[in-house]
RNA sequence: GCCCAGGUGGUGGAAUGGUAUACACGCUGGACUUAAAAUCCAAUGGCCGCAAGGUCGUGUGGGUUCGACUCCCACCCUGGGCACCA
């Protein structure tokens, strides 16, 4: 047979698979279902690089494997196409984002097609398609109806470069997650989604998901549920009260001061005359500081005394009330009770201003003396002291006791707080889903009637964001001015658009029923396919997409549209693929490797193999161009082994190795491991490289390799196993001067049987054990010899023991020594314990 | 500070408590070739030794065990998340 030349066979089979529709997914089947989903990409103008393809290759191997295992597999692909790059490009070149997006999608779809991914392309969706975003808008209206979308004018995070508001999740270390610009606080009229109403459900739901620990923890951290108590303190000589939130009321007998933030409304009421000037100038000073500056770690504590005292109800003690900017108005109650004996921050403040420090917990070390050094932290265990009726109690017991007591007395109220904030949902940009609402002077905010959806994005003259907090849509009077659906009076459209995340919140539902124009998704189909069994993508979406879509999904569940309370049962997060220089692949660094380059040079199957072989799926690994040749060499060796003549009498070693290989590869794929099964296949080929295989063995091996290298295995399956010479390539057509092969190929097209429609090989249980096993002889923990032992005597301890004693290498260590103990693990190891002199 | 993941050859990495370093890259030597590429074969953790062999060795220090990369305790380092969060 000819040499292995990938680009002579790959396109041919891709065409054949398409013509025969072998990856089309029926909506019902007697087979069990498996929904395997990739996080769909943003169609960037640069196309995708080999890092993205690690995700798609892995999921494609899963999809192909589970099809062979007898599952009805849903494996779709689509485009998350709203977003800033297309819009910024439009600003620069005045090319409409629809055109840019369509071009980019074509580029990327082509990249995926030349790599041979087995998507059901009939189900492709595009979030910017009006027939898609009709339903995104429809969901928004449902949120609005349920009171989960509200309008507010609040100070929000604003990116001055992108000129739009951002959600909390989109601000990282005070910077815009997209462009890295320092964000500002800006008062903008916003649409906000009440994700906090689902905080508890989102928290509880995540516990039972089969997701990586780290991603679950990130969500739990982000939701940040905390149980504490608001304690009320009377201000001495006044009718005012100050309320402090704390999670550690057990230490409240150690409270020696209270700090309120500079924006606290109480300041003007309680500041004593002689302190007024000082307090005023302090507030003025801090007003210029950004929140980031105020909470910067390691910054010396500043503050001023108000002259007022609060009364601690527990012991009647009067404690001074200070103002300091480390206390933030928007966290807790904007006031903190200071327990410097057991909190580092409070300790620093007390030291700075000479306030008393009282210890109320003895830690494990038993040290109850006043702290003499900074850095005293809150104990996680310990016993109460100096706390009257709490004395002697464990701190956790004391926490419950004191909360009960404070509530009983009416001095406190248990509260739960969250780090999660409501989702700032509107963007002052063009390229997003228009929010389907109308502002009417008479009726207020009115939803667009469902039958008028989709509300299409209008053409504009200019895409530039205005920067004023208005979207470019506001500049189109024709579009903005409309009539109120309720009173039919003149009204104006909402001009904000939805954020990038909207379309991806529910796309997995649309793949189930992509062309339905009557409803979002057919109920029956939804019940059949949901939940997504296996979701594969990048971990960078841990608190963005993965939290937002869980939120929408739960709302849809409450509306009866989805039948599961969670969208993604199992999640695997891919590790970053770095460039060979160890840096992130980026166009500006010029270190990007595209799948096209690798397909051109080595073929798609080599690209796929290397994506899997380079290392564990979740590891961060640098792309190593030198190593690619290793998997290419493996494929040419496969080609050679499969092209050799066949034998009638199977080699026993090969037969056992092949049986074990099937089990190993299947097991590893199901555990998202791709490097080890490829290594095992390499071992098998190394073993059989100088042997002859039977036809049955060849077929079995090809099927096992097929999910990884679909093109080559199809070619060999058709030629070697089925014996059809459909090798009609441009090359061979030329050689054969265009005679018979083409016609033959066409005639057989109707009964095309693909290797990808074969069943995963069953392993023969009687052909898994070698005739001989090697047993290590261990003496005092050191391996001294390895015995080859026949299978049938393997379990006889006496015989193995005798063999070990008689062995030359091990025997000399045992001679003349008294053996204290012998442990034998059949087929593995025999361990002698002897006296050492 | 808190939470999570991880530390194994020159490199990517493998190993249900049971022969550490599979598989691959790279380097080295050999075969083929006029030569090179490609391919094939062999070798490849450190130290000692001509060799047989010995000895140390999975971040560090302890522990459990006949036996530990794997389990337990303490610590160090790297990466990620949260954070003057009250």
PDB file of C-alpha atoms in Angstrom, chain A residues 610-832:
ATOM      1  CA  UNK A 610      -0.912  15.736  19.778  1.00  0.00           C
ATOM      2  CA  UNK A 611      -3.680  17.754  21.454  1.00  0.00           C
ATOM      3  CA  UNK A 612      -4.429  14.669  23.497  1.00  0.00           C
ATOM      4  CA  UNK A 613      -0.902  13.424  23.976  1.00  0.00           C
ATOM      5  CA  UNK A 614       0.684  16.664  25.154  1.00  0.00           C
ATOM      6  CA  UNK A 615      -0.376  16.086  28.736  1.00  0.00           C
ATOM      7  CA  UNK A 616      -3.285  15.822  31.159  1.00  0.00           C
ATOM      8  CA  UNK A 617      -6.371  17.708  29.972  1.00  0.00           C
ATOM      9  CA  UNK A 618      -6.485  20.067  32.939  1.00  0.00           C
ATOM     10  CA  UNK A 619      -2.745  20.920  33.000  1.00  0.00           C
ATOM     11  CA  UNK A 620      -1.236  24.147  31.762  1.00  0.00           C
ATOM     12  CA  UNK A 621       1.253  23.066  29.092  1.00  0.00           C
ATOM     13  CA  UNK A 622       3.422  24.803  26.516  1.00  0.00           C
ATOM     14  CA  UNK A 623       2.932  23.886  22.884  1.00  0.00           C
ATOM     15  CA  UNK A 624       6.036  21.987  21.814  1.00  0.00           C
ATOM     16  CA  UNK A 625       6.525  21.919  18.031  1.00  0.00           C
ATOM     17  CA  UNK A 626       9.367  19.391  18.358  1.00  0.00           C
ATOM     18  CA  UNK A 627       7.144  16.801  20.037  1.00  0.00           C
ATOM     19  CA  UNK A 628       4.483  16.760  17.331  1.00  0.00           C
ATOM     20  CA  UNK A 629       6.687  14.604  15.179  1.00  0.00           C
ATOM     21  CA  UNK A 630       6.406  11.849  17.786  1.00  0.00           C
ATOM     22  CA  UNK A 631       2.700  11.317  17.232  1.00  0.00           C
ATOM     23  CA  UNK A 632       3.081  11.685  13.477  1.00  0.00           C
ATOM     24  CA  UNK A 633       5.687   8.909  13.576  1.00  0.00           C
ATOM     25  CA  UNK A 634       3.245   6.794  15.563  1.00  0.00           C
ATOM     26  CA  UNK A 635       0.579   7.240  12.888  1.00  0.00           C
ATOM     27  CA  UNK A 636       2.939   6.249  10.078  1.00  0.00           C
ATOM     28  CA  UNK A 637       3.863   3.157  12.078  1.00  0.00           C
ATOM     29  CA  UNK A 638       0.176   2.335  12.490  1.00  0.00           C
ATOM     30  CA  UNK A 639      -0.188   2.691   8.731  1.00  0.00           C
ATOM     31  CA  UNK A 640       2.733   0.311   8.162  1.00  0.00           C
ATOM     32  CA  UNK A 641       1.461  -2.302  10.625  1.00  0.00           C
ATOM     33  CA  UNK A 642      -2.022  -2.181   9.111  1.00  0.00           C
ATOM     34  CA  UNK A 643      -0.657  -2.366   5.565  1.00  0.00           C
ATOM     35  CA  UNK A 644       1.253  -5.543   6.214  1.00  0.00           C
ATOM     36  CA  UNK A 645      -0.068  -8.961   5.231  1.00  0.00           C
ATOM     37  CA  UNK A 646      -2.314 -10.743   7.677  1.00  0.00           C
ATOM     38  CA  UNK A 647      -1.767 -13.888   9.643  1.00  0.00           C
ATOM     39  CA  UNK A 648      -4.266 -16.664  10.349  1.00  0.00           C
ATOM     40  CA  UNK A 649      -2.807 -17.618  13.704  1.00  0.00           C
ATOM     41  CA  UNK A 650      -2.996 -14.842  16.253  1.00  0.00           C
ATOM     42  CA  UNK A 651       0.043 -14.233  18.403  1.00  0.00           C
ATOM     43  CA  UNK A 652      -0.957 -14.790  22.003  1.00  0.00           C
ATOM     44  CA  UNK A 653       0.961 -11.825  23.380  1.00  0.00           C
ATOM     45  CA  UNK A 654      -0.569  -9.496  20.803  1.00  0.00           C
ATOM     46  CA  UNK A 655      -4.042 -10.854  21.456  1.00  0.00           C
ATOM     47  CA  UNK A 656      -3.772 -10.254  25.198  1.00  0.00           C
ATOM     48  CA  UNK A 657      -2.272  -6.797  24.712  1.00  0.00           C
ATOM     49  CA  UNK A 658      -5.104  -5.861  22.361  1.00  0.00           C
ATOM     50  CA  UNK A 659      -7.786  -7.065  24.745  1.00  0.00           C
ATOM     51  CA  UNK A 660      -6.283  -5.069  27.555  1.00  0.00           C
ATOM     52  CA  UNK A 661      -5.849  -2.051  25.280  1.00  0.00           C
ATOM     53  CA  UNK A 662      -9.584  -1.879  24.560  1.00  0.00           C
ATOM     54  CA  UNK A 663     -10.384  -1.790  28.252  1.00  0.00           C
ATOM     55  CA  UNK A 664      -7.642   0.694  29.079  1.00  0.00           C
ATOM     56  CA  UNK A 665      -8.466   3.147  26.295  1.00  0.00           C
ATOM     57  CA  UNK A 666     -12.197   3.097  27.066  1.00  0.00           C
ATOM     58  CA  UNK A 667     -11.585   3.566  30.750  1.00  0.00           C
ATOM     59  CA  UNK A 668      -9.199   6.461  30.197  1.00  0.00           C
ATOM     60  CA  UNK A 669     -11.466   8.282  27.738  1.00  0.00           C
ATOM     61  CA  UNK A 670     -14.315   8.069  30.244  1.00  0.00           C
ATOM     62  CA  UNK A 671     -12.008   9.705  32.763  1.00  0.00           C
ATOM     63  CA  UNK A 672     -11.026  12.533  30.432  1.00  0.00           C
ATOM     64  CA  UNK A 673      -7.498  11.165  30.066  1.00  0.00           C
ATOM     65  CA  UNK A 674      -6.102  11.245  26.562  1.00  0.00           C
ATOM     66  CA  UNK A 675      -2.337  11.121  27.014  1.00  0.00           C
ATOM     67  CA  UNK A 676      -2.322   7.680  28.644  1.00  0.00           C
ATOM     68  CA  UNK A 677      -4.513   5.849  26.111  1.00  0.00           C
ATOM     69  CA  UNK A 678      -2.393   7.236  23.290  1.00  0.00           C
ATOM     70  CA  UNK A 679       0.736   6.028  25.120  1.00  0.00           C
ATOM     71  CA  UNK A 680      -0.912   2.610  25.476  1.00  0.00           C
ATOM     72  CA  UNK A 681      -1.697   2.502  21.746  1.00  0.00           C
ATOM     73  CA  UNK A 682       1.916   3.417  21.014  1.00  0.00           C
ATOM     74  CA  UNK A 683       3.022   0.525  23.200  1.00  0.00           C
ATOM     75  CA  UNK A 684       0.743  -1.787  21.287  1.00  0.00           C
ATOM     76  CA  UNK A 685       2.126  -0.664  17.955  1.00  0.00           C
ATOM     77  CA  UNK A 686       5.688  -0.992  19.248  1.00  0.00           C
ATOM     78  CA  UNK A 687       4.834  -4.541  20.292  1.00  0.00           C
ATOM     79  CA  UNK A 688       3.233  -5.510  16.983  1.00  0.00           C
ATOM     80  CA  UNK A 689       5.579  -3.552  14.739  1.00  0.00           C
ATOM     81  CA  UNK A 690       7.578  -6.667  13.955  1.00  0.00           C
ATOM     82  CA  UNK A 691       4.666  -9.093  14.244  1.00  0.00           C
ATOM     83  CA  UNK A 692       1.770  -9.915  11.952  1.00  0.00           C
ATOM     84  CA  UNK A 693      -1.813  -9.251  12.984  1.00  0.00           C
ATOM     85  CA  UNK A 694      -4.972 -11.088  12.031  1.00  0.00           C
ATOM     86  CA  UNK A 695      -7.646  -9.219  10.136  1.00  0.00           C
ATOM     87  CA  UNK A 696      -9.820  -9.278  13.253  1.00  0.00           C
ATOM     88  CA  UNK A 697      -7.008  -7.756  15.324  1.00  0.00           C
ATOM     89  CA  UNK A 698      -6.441  -5.007  12.797  1.00  0.00           C
ATOM     90  CA  UNK A 699     -10.116  -4.132  12.827  1.00  0.00           C
ATOM     91  CA  UNK A 700     -10.209  -4.054  16.595  1.00  0.00           C
ATOM     92  CA  UNK A 701      -7.201  -1.782  16.844  1.00  0.00           C
ATOM     93  CA  UNK A 702      -8.508   0.596  14.183  1.00  0.00           C
ATOM     94  CA  UNK A 703     -11.799   0.971  16.019  1.00  0.00           C
ATOM     95  CA  UNK A 704      -9.962   1.756  19.241  1.00  0.00           C
ATOM     96  CA  UNK A 705      -7.878   4.401  17.474  1.00  0.00           C
ATOM     97  CA  UNK A 706     -10.816   5.806  15.473  1.00  0.00           C
ATOM     98  CA  UNK A 707     -12.033   8.442  17.973  1.00  0.00           C
ATOM     99  CA  UNK A 708      -8.541   9.919  18.035  1.00  0.00           C
ATOM    100  CA  UNK A 709      -7.579   9.634  14.358  1.00  0.00           C
ATOM    101  CA  UNK A 710     -10.862   9.447  12.447  1.00  0.00           C
ATOM    102  CA  UNK A 711      -9.493   9.981   8.944  1.00  0.00           C
ATOM    103  CA  UNK A 712      -6.644   7.523   8.857  1.00  0.00           C
ATOM    104  CA  UNK A 713      -8.647   4.817  10.585  1.00  0.00           C
ATOM    105  CA  UNK A 714     -11.488   5.283   8.083  1.00  0.00           C
ATOM    106  CA  UNK A 715      -9.090   4.969   5.157  1.00  0.00           C
ATOM    107  CA  UNK A 716      -7.522   1.803   6.553  1.00  0.00           C
ATOM    108  CA  UNK A 717     -10.898   0.388   7.589  1.00  0.00           C
ATOM    109  CA  UNK A 718     -12.302   0.835   4.095  1.00  0.00           C
ATOM    110  CA  UNK A 719      -9.219  -0.517   2.326  1.00  0.00           C
ATOM    111  CA  UNK A 720      -7.793  -3.143   4.606  1.00  0.00           C
ATOM    112  CA  UNK A 721     -10.833  -4.410   6.481  1.00  0.00           C
ATOM    113  CA  UNK A 722     -13.731  -3.957   4.050  1.00  0.00           C
ATOM    114  CA  UNK A 723     -11.448  -4.333   1.068  1.00  0.00           C
ATOM    115  CA  UNK A 724     -13.044  -1.561  -0.940  1.00  0.00           C
ATOM    116  CA  UNK A 725     -10.508   0.455  -2.789  1.00  0.00           C
ATOM    117  CA  UNK A 726     -12.180   3.810  -2.516  1.00  0.00           C
ATOM    118  CA  UNK A 727      -8.867   5.556  -2.495  1.00  0.00           C
ATOM    119  CA  UNK A 728     -10.015   7.987  -5.104  1.00  0.00           C
ATOM    120  CA  UNK A 729      -7.706  10.830  -4.411  1.00  0.00           C
ATOM    121  CA  UNK A 730      -6.644  13.523  -6.796  1.00  0.00           C
ATOM    122  CA  UNK A 731      -3.217  11.854  -6.666  1.00  0.00           C
ATOM    123  CA  UNK A 732      -4.355   8.367  -7.604  1.00  0.00           C
ATOM    124  CA  UNK A 733      -6.861   9.600 -10.165  1.00  0.00           C
ATOM    125  CA  UNK A 734      -4.004  11.146 -11.996  1.00  0.00           C
ATOM    126  CA  UNK A 735      -1.947   7.988 -11.727  1.00  0.00           C
ATOM    127  CA  UNK A 736      -4.785   5.765 -12.892  1.00  0.00           C
ATOM    128  CA  UNK A 737      -5.639   8.206 -15.677  1.00  0.00           C
ATOM    129  CA  UNK A 738      -9.169   8.576 -14.327  1.00  0.00           C
ATOM    130  CA  UNK A 739     -10.434   5.079 -15.026  1.00  0.00           C
ATOM    131  CA  UNK A 740     -12.570   2.817 -12.917  1.00  0.00           C
ATOM    132  CA  UNK A 741     -12.106   3.919  -9.272  1.00  0.00           C
ATOM    133  CA  UNK A 742     -14.398   6.932  -9.364  1.00  0.00           C
ATOM    134  CA  UNK A 743     -17.376   5.060 -10.716  1.00  0.00           C
ATOM    135  CA  UNK A 744     -16.862   2.223  -8.319  1.00  0.00           C
ATOM    136  CA  UNK A 745     -16.822   4.645  -5.440  1.00  0.00           C
ATOM    137  CA  UNK A 746     -20.062   6.270  -6.484  1.00  0.00           C
ATOM    138  CA  UNK A 747     -21.823   2.990  -7.007  1.00  0.00           C
ATOM    139  CA  UNK A 748     -21.054   1.964  -3.464  1.00  0.00           C
ATOM    140  CA  UNK A 749     -21.948   5.208  -1.849  1.00  0.00           C
ATOM    141  CA  UNK A 750     -25.399   4.091  -0.839  1.00  0.00           C
ATOM    142  CA  UNK A 751     -24.137   1.227   1.294  1.00  0.00           C
ATOM    143  CA  UNK A 752     -21.355   3.206   2.904  1.00  0.00           C
ATOM    144  CA  UNK A 753     -20.409   1.773   6.266  1.00  0.00           C
ATOM    145  CA  UNK A 754     -18.142   3.980   8.316  1.00  0.00           C
ATOM    146  CA  UNK A 755     -15.708   2.845  10.953  1.00  0.00           C
ATOM    147  CA  UNK A 756     -17.349   5.501  13.103  1.00  0.00           C
ATOM    148  CA  UNK A 757     -20.553   3.494  13.079  1.00  0.00           C
ATOM    149  CA  UNK A 758     -18.877   0.390  14.471  1.00  0.00           C
ATOM    150  CA  UNK A 759     -19.303  -0.780  18.038  1.00  0.00           C
ATOM    151  CA  UNK A 760     -16.556  -0.445  20.574  1.00  0.00           C
ATOM    152  CA  UNK A 761     -14.844  -3.867  20.783  1.00  0.00           C
ATOM    153  CA  UNK A 762     -15.823  -6.191  23.587  1.00  0.00           C
ATOM    154  CA  UNK A 763     -12.807  -7.551  25.377  1.00  0.00           C
ATOM    155  CA  UNK A 764     -12.413 -11.298  25.751  1.00  0.00           C
ATOM    156  CA  UNK A 765     -12.249 -11.873  29.492  1.00  0.00           C
ATOM    157  CA  UNK A 766     -10.260 -15.061  28.995  1.00  0.00           C
ATOM    158  CA  UNK A 767      -7.578 -13.235  27.075  1.00  0.00           C
ATOM    159  CA  UNK A 768      -6.499 -10.678  29.608  1.00  0.00           C
ATOM    160  CA  UNK A 769      -3.893 -12.512  31.655  1.00  0.00           C
ATOM    161  CA  UNK A 770      -0.401 -13.288  30.479  1.00  0.00           C
ATOM    162  CA  UNK A 771       0.784 -16.918  30.772  1.00  0.00           C
ATOM    163  CA  UNK A 772       3.686 -15.723  32.851  1.00  0.00           C
ATOM    164  CA  UNK A 773       3.739 -13.030  35.486  1.00  0.00           C
ATOM    165  CA  UNK A 774       6.754 -11.338  36.971  1.00  0.00           C
ATOM    166  CA  UNK A 775       6.933 -11.260  40.754  1.00  0.00           C
ATOM    167  CA  UNK A 776       9.411  -9.025  42.519  1.00  0.00           C
ATOM    168  CA  UNK A 777      11.369 -10.434  45.425  1.00  0.00           C
ATOM    169  CA  UNK A 778      11.685  -7.852  48.134  1.00  0.00           C
ATOM    170  CA  UNK A 779      14.010  -8.182  51.113  1.00  0.00           C
ATOM    171  CA  UNK A 780      13.523  -5.629  53.860  1.00  0.00           C
ATOM    172  CA  UNK A 781      11.782  -3.394  51.377  1.00  0.00           C
ATOM    173  CA  UNK A 782      14.421  -3.592  48.620  1.00  0.00           C
ATOM    174  CA  UNK A 783      13.776  -5.337  45.324  1.00  0.00           C
ATOM    175  CA  UNK A 784      16.542  -7.919  44.849  1.00  0.00           C
ATOM    176  CA  UNK A 785      15.199 -10.045  42.031  1.00  0.00           C
ATOM    177  CA  UNK A 786      12.287 -10.540  39.687  1.00  0.00           C
ATOM    178  CA  UNK A 787      10.883 -14.033  39.159  1.00  0.00           C
ATOM    179  CA  UNK A 788       8.990 -15.151  36.082  1.00  0.00           C
ATOM    180  CA  UNK A 789       6.219 -17.414  37.283  1.00  0.00           C
ATOM    181  CA  UNK A 790       3.720 -19.503  35.331  1.00  0.00           C
ATOM    182  CA  UNK A 791       0.170 -18.317  35.743  1.00  0.00           C
ATOM    183  CA  UNK A 792      -1.127 -21.641  37.078  1.00  0.00           C
ATOM    184  CA  UNK A 793       1.252 -21.805  40.026  1.00  0.00           C
ATOM    185  CA  UNK A 794       1.093 -18.107  40.764  1.00  0.00           C
ATOM    186  CA  UNK A 795      -1.249 -18.454  43.701  1.00  0.00           C
ATOM    187  CA  UNK A 796       0.832 -21.119  45.462  1.00  0.00           C
ATOM    188  CA  UNK A 797       2.762 -19.251  48.129  1.00  0.00           C
ATOM    189  CA  UNK A 798       4.982 -22.231  49.001  1.00  0.00           C
ATOM    190  CA  UNK A 799       6.277 -22.683  45.471  1.00  0.00           C
ATOM    191  CA  UNK A 800       6.953 -18.978  44.964  1.00  0.00           C
ATOM    192  CA  UNK A 801       8.700 -18.804  48.298  1.00  0.00           C
ATOM    193  CA  UNK A 802      10.903 -21.742  47.335  1.00  0.00           C
ATOM    194  CA  UNK A 803      11.728 -20.143  44.000  1.00  0.00           C
ATOM    195  CA  UNK A 804      12.705 -16.916  45.704  1.00  0.00           C
ATOM    196  CA  UNK A 805      14.988 -18.712  48.159  1.00  0.00           C
ATOM    197  CA  UNK A 806      16.579 -20.605  45.304  1.00  0.00           C
ATOM    198  CA  UNK A 807      17.077 -17.569  43.115  1.00  0.00           C
ATOM    199  CA  UNK A 808      20.662 -16.495  42.763  1.00  0.00           C
ATOM    200  CA  UNK A 809      20.270 -12.781  43.179  1.00  0.00           C
ATOM    201  CA  UNK A 810      17.837 -12.834  46.069  1.00  0.00           C
ATOM    202  CA  UNK A 811      19.088 -16.057  47.602  1.00  0.00           C
ATOM    203  CA  UNK A 812      22.424 -14.608  48.604  1.00  0.00           C
ATOM    204  CA  UNK A 813      20.725 -11.998  50.744  1.00  0.00           C
ATOM    205  CA  UNK A 814      18.652 -14.637  52.487  1.00  0.00           C
ATOM    206  CA  UNK A 815      21.330 -17.270  53.051  1.00  0.00           C
ATOM    207  CA  UNK A 816      22.009 -17.852  56.722  1.00  0.00           C
ATOM    208  CA  UNK A 817      19.518 -15.170  57.851  1.00  0.00           C
ATOM    209  CA  UNK A 818      16.517 -15.847  60.041  1.00  0.00           C
ATOM    210  CA  UNK A 819      13.372 -14.900  58.187  1.00  0.00           C
ATOM    211  CA  UNK A 820      10.917 -13.178  60.500  1.00  0.00           C
ATOM    212  CA  UNK A 821       8.028 -12.718  58.154  1.00  0.00           C
ATOM    213  CA  UNK A 822       6.996 -13.387  54.567  1.00  0.00           C
ATOM    214  CA  UNK A 823       4.261 -11.462  52.800  1.00  0.00           C
ATOM    215  CA  UNK A 824       3.129 -12.703  49.408  1.00  0.00           C
ATOM    216  CA  UNK A 825       0.854 -10.742  47.111  1.00  0.00           C
ATOM    217  CA  UNK A 826       0.015 -13.201  44.314  1.00  0.00           C
ATOM    218  CA  UNK A 827       1.345 -12.144  40.951  1.00  0.00           C
ATOM    219  CA  UNK A 828       2.880  -8.970  42.353  1.00  0.00           C
ATOM    220  CA  UNK A 829       5.497  -9.289  45.035  1.00  0.00           C
ATOM    221  CA  UNK A 830       6.959 -11.537  47.678  1.00  0.00           C
ATOM    222  CA  UNK A 831       8.392  -9.689  50.632  1.00  0.00           C
ATOM    223  CA  UNK A 832      10.876 -11.150  53.135  1.00  0.00           C
TER     224      UNK A 832
END
